PDB file of C-alpha atoms in Angstrom:
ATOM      1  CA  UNK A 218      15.664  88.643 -49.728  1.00 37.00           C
ATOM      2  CA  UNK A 219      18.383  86.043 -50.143  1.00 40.00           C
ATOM      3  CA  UNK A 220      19.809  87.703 -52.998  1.00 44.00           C
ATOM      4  CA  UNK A 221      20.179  91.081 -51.075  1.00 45.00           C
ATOM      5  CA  UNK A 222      21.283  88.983 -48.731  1.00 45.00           C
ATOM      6  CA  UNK A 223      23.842  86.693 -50.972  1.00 46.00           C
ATOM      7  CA  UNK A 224      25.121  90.678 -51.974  1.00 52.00           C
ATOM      8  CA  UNK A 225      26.091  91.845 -48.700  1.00 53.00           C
ATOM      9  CA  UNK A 226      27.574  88.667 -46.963  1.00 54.00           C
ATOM     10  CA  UNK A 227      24.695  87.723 -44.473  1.00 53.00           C
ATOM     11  CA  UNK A 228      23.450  84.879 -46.253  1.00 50.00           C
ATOM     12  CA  UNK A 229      25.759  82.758 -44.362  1.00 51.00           C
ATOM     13  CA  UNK A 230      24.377  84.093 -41.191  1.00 53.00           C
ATOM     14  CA  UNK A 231      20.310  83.376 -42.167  1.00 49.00           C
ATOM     15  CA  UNK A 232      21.957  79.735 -42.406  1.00 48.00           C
ATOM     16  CA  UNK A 233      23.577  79.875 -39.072  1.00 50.00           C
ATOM     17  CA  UNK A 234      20.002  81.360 -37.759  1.00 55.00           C
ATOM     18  CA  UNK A 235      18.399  78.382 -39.306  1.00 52.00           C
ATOM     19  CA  UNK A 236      20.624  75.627 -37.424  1.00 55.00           C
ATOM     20  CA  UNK A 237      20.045  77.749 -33.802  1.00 53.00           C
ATOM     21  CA  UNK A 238      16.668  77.690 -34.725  1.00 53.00           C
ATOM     22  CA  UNK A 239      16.308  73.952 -34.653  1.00 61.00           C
ATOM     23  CA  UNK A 240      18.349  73.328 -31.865  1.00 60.00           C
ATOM     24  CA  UNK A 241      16.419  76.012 -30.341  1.00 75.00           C
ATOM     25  CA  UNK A 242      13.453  74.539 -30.675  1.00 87.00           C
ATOM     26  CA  UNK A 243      14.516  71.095 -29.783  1.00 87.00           C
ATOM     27  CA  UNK A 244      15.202  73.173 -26.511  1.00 87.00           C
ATOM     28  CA  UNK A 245      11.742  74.531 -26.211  1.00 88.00           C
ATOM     29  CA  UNK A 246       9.872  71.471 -26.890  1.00 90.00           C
ATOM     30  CA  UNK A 247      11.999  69.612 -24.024  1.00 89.00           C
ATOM     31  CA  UNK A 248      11.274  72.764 -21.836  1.00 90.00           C
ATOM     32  CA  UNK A 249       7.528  72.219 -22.201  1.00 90.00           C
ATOM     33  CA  UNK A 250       7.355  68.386 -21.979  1.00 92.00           C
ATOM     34  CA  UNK A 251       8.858  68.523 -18.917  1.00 92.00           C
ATOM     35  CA  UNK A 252       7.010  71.949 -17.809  1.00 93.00           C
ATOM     36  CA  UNK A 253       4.384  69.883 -18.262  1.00 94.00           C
ATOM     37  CA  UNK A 254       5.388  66.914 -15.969  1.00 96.00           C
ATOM     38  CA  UNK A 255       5.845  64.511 -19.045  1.00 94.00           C
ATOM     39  CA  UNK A 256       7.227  61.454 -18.176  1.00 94.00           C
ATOM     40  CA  UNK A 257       6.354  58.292 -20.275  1.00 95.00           C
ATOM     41  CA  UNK A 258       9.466  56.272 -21.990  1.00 95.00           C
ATOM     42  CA  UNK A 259      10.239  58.871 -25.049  1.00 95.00           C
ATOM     43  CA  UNK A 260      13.193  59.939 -27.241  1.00 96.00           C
ATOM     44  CA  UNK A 261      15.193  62.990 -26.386  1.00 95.00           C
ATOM     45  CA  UNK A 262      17.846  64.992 -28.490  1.00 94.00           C
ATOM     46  CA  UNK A 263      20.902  63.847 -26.020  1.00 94.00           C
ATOM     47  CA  UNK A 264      20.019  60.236 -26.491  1.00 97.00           C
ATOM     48  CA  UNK A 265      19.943  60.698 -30.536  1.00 97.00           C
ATOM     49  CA  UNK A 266      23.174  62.761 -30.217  1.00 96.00           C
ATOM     50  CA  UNK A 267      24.663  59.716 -27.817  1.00 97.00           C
ATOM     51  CA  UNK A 268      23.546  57.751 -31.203  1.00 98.00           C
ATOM     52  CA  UNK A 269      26.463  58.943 -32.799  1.00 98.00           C
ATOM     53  CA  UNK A 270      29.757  57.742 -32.992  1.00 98.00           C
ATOM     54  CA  UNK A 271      31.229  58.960 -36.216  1.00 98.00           C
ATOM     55  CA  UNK A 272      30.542  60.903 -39.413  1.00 98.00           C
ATOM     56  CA  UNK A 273      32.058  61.515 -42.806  1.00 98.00           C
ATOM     57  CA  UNK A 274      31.436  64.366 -45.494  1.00 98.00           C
ATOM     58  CA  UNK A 275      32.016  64.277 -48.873  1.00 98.00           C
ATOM     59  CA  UNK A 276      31.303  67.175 -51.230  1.00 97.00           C
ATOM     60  CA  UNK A 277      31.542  66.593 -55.096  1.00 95.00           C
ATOM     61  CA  UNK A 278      33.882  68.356 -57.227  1.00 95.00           C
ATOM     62  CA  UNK A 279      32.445  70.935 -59.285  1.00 94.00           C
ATOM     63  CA  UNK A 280      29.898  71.206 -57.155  1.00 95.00           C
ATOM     64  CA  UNK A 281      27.928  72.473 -54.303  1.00 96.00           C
ATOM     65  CA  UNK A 282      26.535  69.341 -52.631  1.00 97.00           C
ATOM     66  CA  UNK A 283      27.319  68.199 -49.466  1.00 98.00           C
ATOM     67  CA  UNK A 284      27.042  64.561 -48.449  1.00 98.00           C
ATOM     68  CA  UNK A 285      27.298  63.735 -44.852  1.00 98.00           C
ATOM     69  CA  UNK A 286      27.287  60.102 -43.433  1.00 99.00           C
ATOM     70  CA  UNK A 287      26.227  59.544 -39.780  1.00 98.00           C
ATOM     71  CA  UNK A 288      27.464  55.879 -38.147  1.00 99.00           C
ATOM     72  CA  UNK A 289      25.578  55.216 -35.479  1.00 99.00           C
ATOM     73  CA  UNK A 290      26.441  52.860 -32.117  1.00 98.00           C
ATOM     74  CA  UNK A 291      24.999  50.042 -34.185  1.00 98.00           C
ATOM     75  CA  UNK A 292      26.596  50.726 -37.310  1.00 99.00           C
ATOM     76  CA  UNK A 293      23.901  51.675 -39.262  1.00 99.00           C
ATOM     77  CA  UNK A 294      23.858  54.915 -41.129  1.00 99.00           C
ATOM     78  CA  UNK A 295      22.406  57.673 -41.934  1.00 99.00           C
ATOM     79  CA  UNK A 296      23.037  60.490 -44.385  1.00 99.00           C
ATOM     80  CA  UNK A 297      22.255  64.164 -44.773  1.00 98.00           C
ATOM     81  CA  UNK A 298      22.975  66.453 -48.233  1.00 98.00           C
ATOM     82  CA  UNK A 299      22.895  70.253 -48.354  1.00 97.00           C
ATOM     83  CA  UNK A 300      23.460  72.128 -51.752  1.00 96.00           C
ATOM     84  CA  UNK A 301      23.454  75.608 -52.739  1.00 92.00           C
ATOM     85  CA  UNK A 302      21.805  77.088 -55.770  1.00 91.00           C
ATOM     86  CA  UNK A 303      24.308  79.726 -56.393  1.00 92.00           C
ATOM     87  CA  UNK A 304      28.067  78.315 -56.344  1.00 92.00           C
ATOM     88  CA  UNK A 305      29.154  81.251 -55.432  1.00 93.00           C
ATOM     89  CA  UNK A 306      27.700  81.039 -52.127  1.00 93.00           C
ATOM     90  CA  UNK A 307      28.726  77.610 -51.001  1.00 95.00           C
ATOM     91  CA  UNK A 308      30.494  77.563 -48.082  1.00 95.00           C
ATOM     92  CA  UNK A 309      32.050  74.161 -46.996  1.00 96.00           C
ATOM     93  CA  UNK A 310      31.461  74.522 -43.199  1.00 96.00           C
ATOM     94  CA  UNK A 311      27.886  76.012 -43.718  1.00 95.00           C
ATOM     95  CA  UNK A 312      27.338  72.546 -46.173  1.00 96.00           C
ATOM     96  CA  UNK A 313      28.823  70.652 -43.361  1.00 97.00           C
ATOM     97  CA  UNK A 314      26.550  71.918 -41.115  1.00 95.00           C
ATOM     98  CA  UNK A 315      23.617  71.787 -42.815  1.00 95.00           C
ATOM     99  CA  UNK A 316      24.149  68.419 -43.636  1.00 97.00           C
ATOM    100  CA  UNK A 317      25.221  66.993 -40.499  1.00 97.00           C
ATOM    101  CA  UNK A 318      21.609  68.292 -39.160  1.00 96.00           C
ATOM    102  CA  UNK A 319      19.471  66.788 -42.242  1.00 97.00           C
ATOM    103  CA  UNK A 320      21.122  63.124 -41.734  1.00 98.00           C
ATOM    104  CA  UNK A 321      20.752  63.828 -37.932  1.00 97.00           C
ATOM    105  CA  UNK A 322      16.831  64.458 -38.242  1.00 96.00           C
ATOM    106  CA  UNK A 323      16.808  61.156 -39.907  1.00 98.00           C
ATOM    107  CA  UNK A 324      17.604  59.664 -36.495  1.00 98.00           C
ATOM    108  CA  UNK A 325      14.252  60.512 -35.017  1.00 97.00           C
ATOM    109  CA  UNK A 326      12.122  58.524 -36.594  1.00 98.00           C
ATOM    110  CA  UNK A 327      15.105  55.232 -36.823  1.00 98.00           C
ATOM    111  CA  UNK A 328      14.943  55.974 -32.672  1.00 98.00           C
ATOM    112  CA  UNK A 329      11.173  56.296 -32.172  1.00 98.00           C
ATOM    113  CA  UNK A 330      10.759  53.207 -33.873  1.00 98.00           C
ATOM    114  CA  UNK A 331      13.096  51.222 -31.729  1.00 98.00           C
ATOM    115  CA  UNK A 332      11.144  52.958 -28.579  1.00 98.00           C
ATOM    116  CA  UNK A 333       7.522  51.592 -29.696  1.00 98.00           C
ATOM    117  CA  UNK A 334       9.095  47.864 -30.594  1.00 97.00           C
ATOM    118  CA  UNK A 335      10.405  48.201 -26.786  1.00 97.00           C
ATOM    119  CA  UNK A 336       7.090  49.371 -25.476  1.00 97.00           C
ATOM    120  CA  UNK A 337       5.063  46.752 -27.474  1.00 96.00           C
ATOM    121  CA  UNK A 338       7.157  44.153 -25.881  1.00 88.00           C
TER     122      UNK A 338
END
């Protein structure tokens, strides 16, 4: 499938698909915790994107791998790579993209900690 799709050009939308999917779903799941009347101390995708206050990408010459570096309010950071098998598919915004989302994922767990240290208190 992805090298029909590589042929025709609509590789680089399955990729946009797959970023709308996960924000997507980040939608749904905050949907149905508060469907549900959720309301315990918890971590929600605005408060990981308030996280961030700056980011840097960096792809390699001569290749296809994208390096993005998330700073966060505290200054720590986090990073996210995206690469493509083919060269002659990479696209720098797509790797950008891609990227950006990996190293933000990374945020969740950096977050969820912090939460549990605050609720332990």
């Amino acid at each position: 499938m992805l090298e029909a799709a590589a042929q025709d050009g609509s590789l680089r939308e399955i990729w946009l698909d797959i970023d709308r999917v996960r924000i997507n779903d980040e939608q749904d799941i905050e949907a149905e915790i508060k469907g549900k009347g959720l309301t315990a101390a918890r971590i929600t995708p605005n408060m990981i994107d308030a996280e961030i206050v700056g980011e840097e990408y960096h792809v390699f010459p001569g290749s296809s791998l994208t390096i993005c570096c998330l700073t966060l309010k505290n200054g720590f950071t986090v990073t996210g790579e995206s690469a493509c098998a083919s060269p002659g598919n990479f696209d720098a915004e797509i790797g950008r993209k891609i990227a950006w989302g990996n190293a933000r994922e990374k945020i969740w767990p950096l977050m969820g900690f912090r939460l549990r240290d605050q609720l332990s208190a």
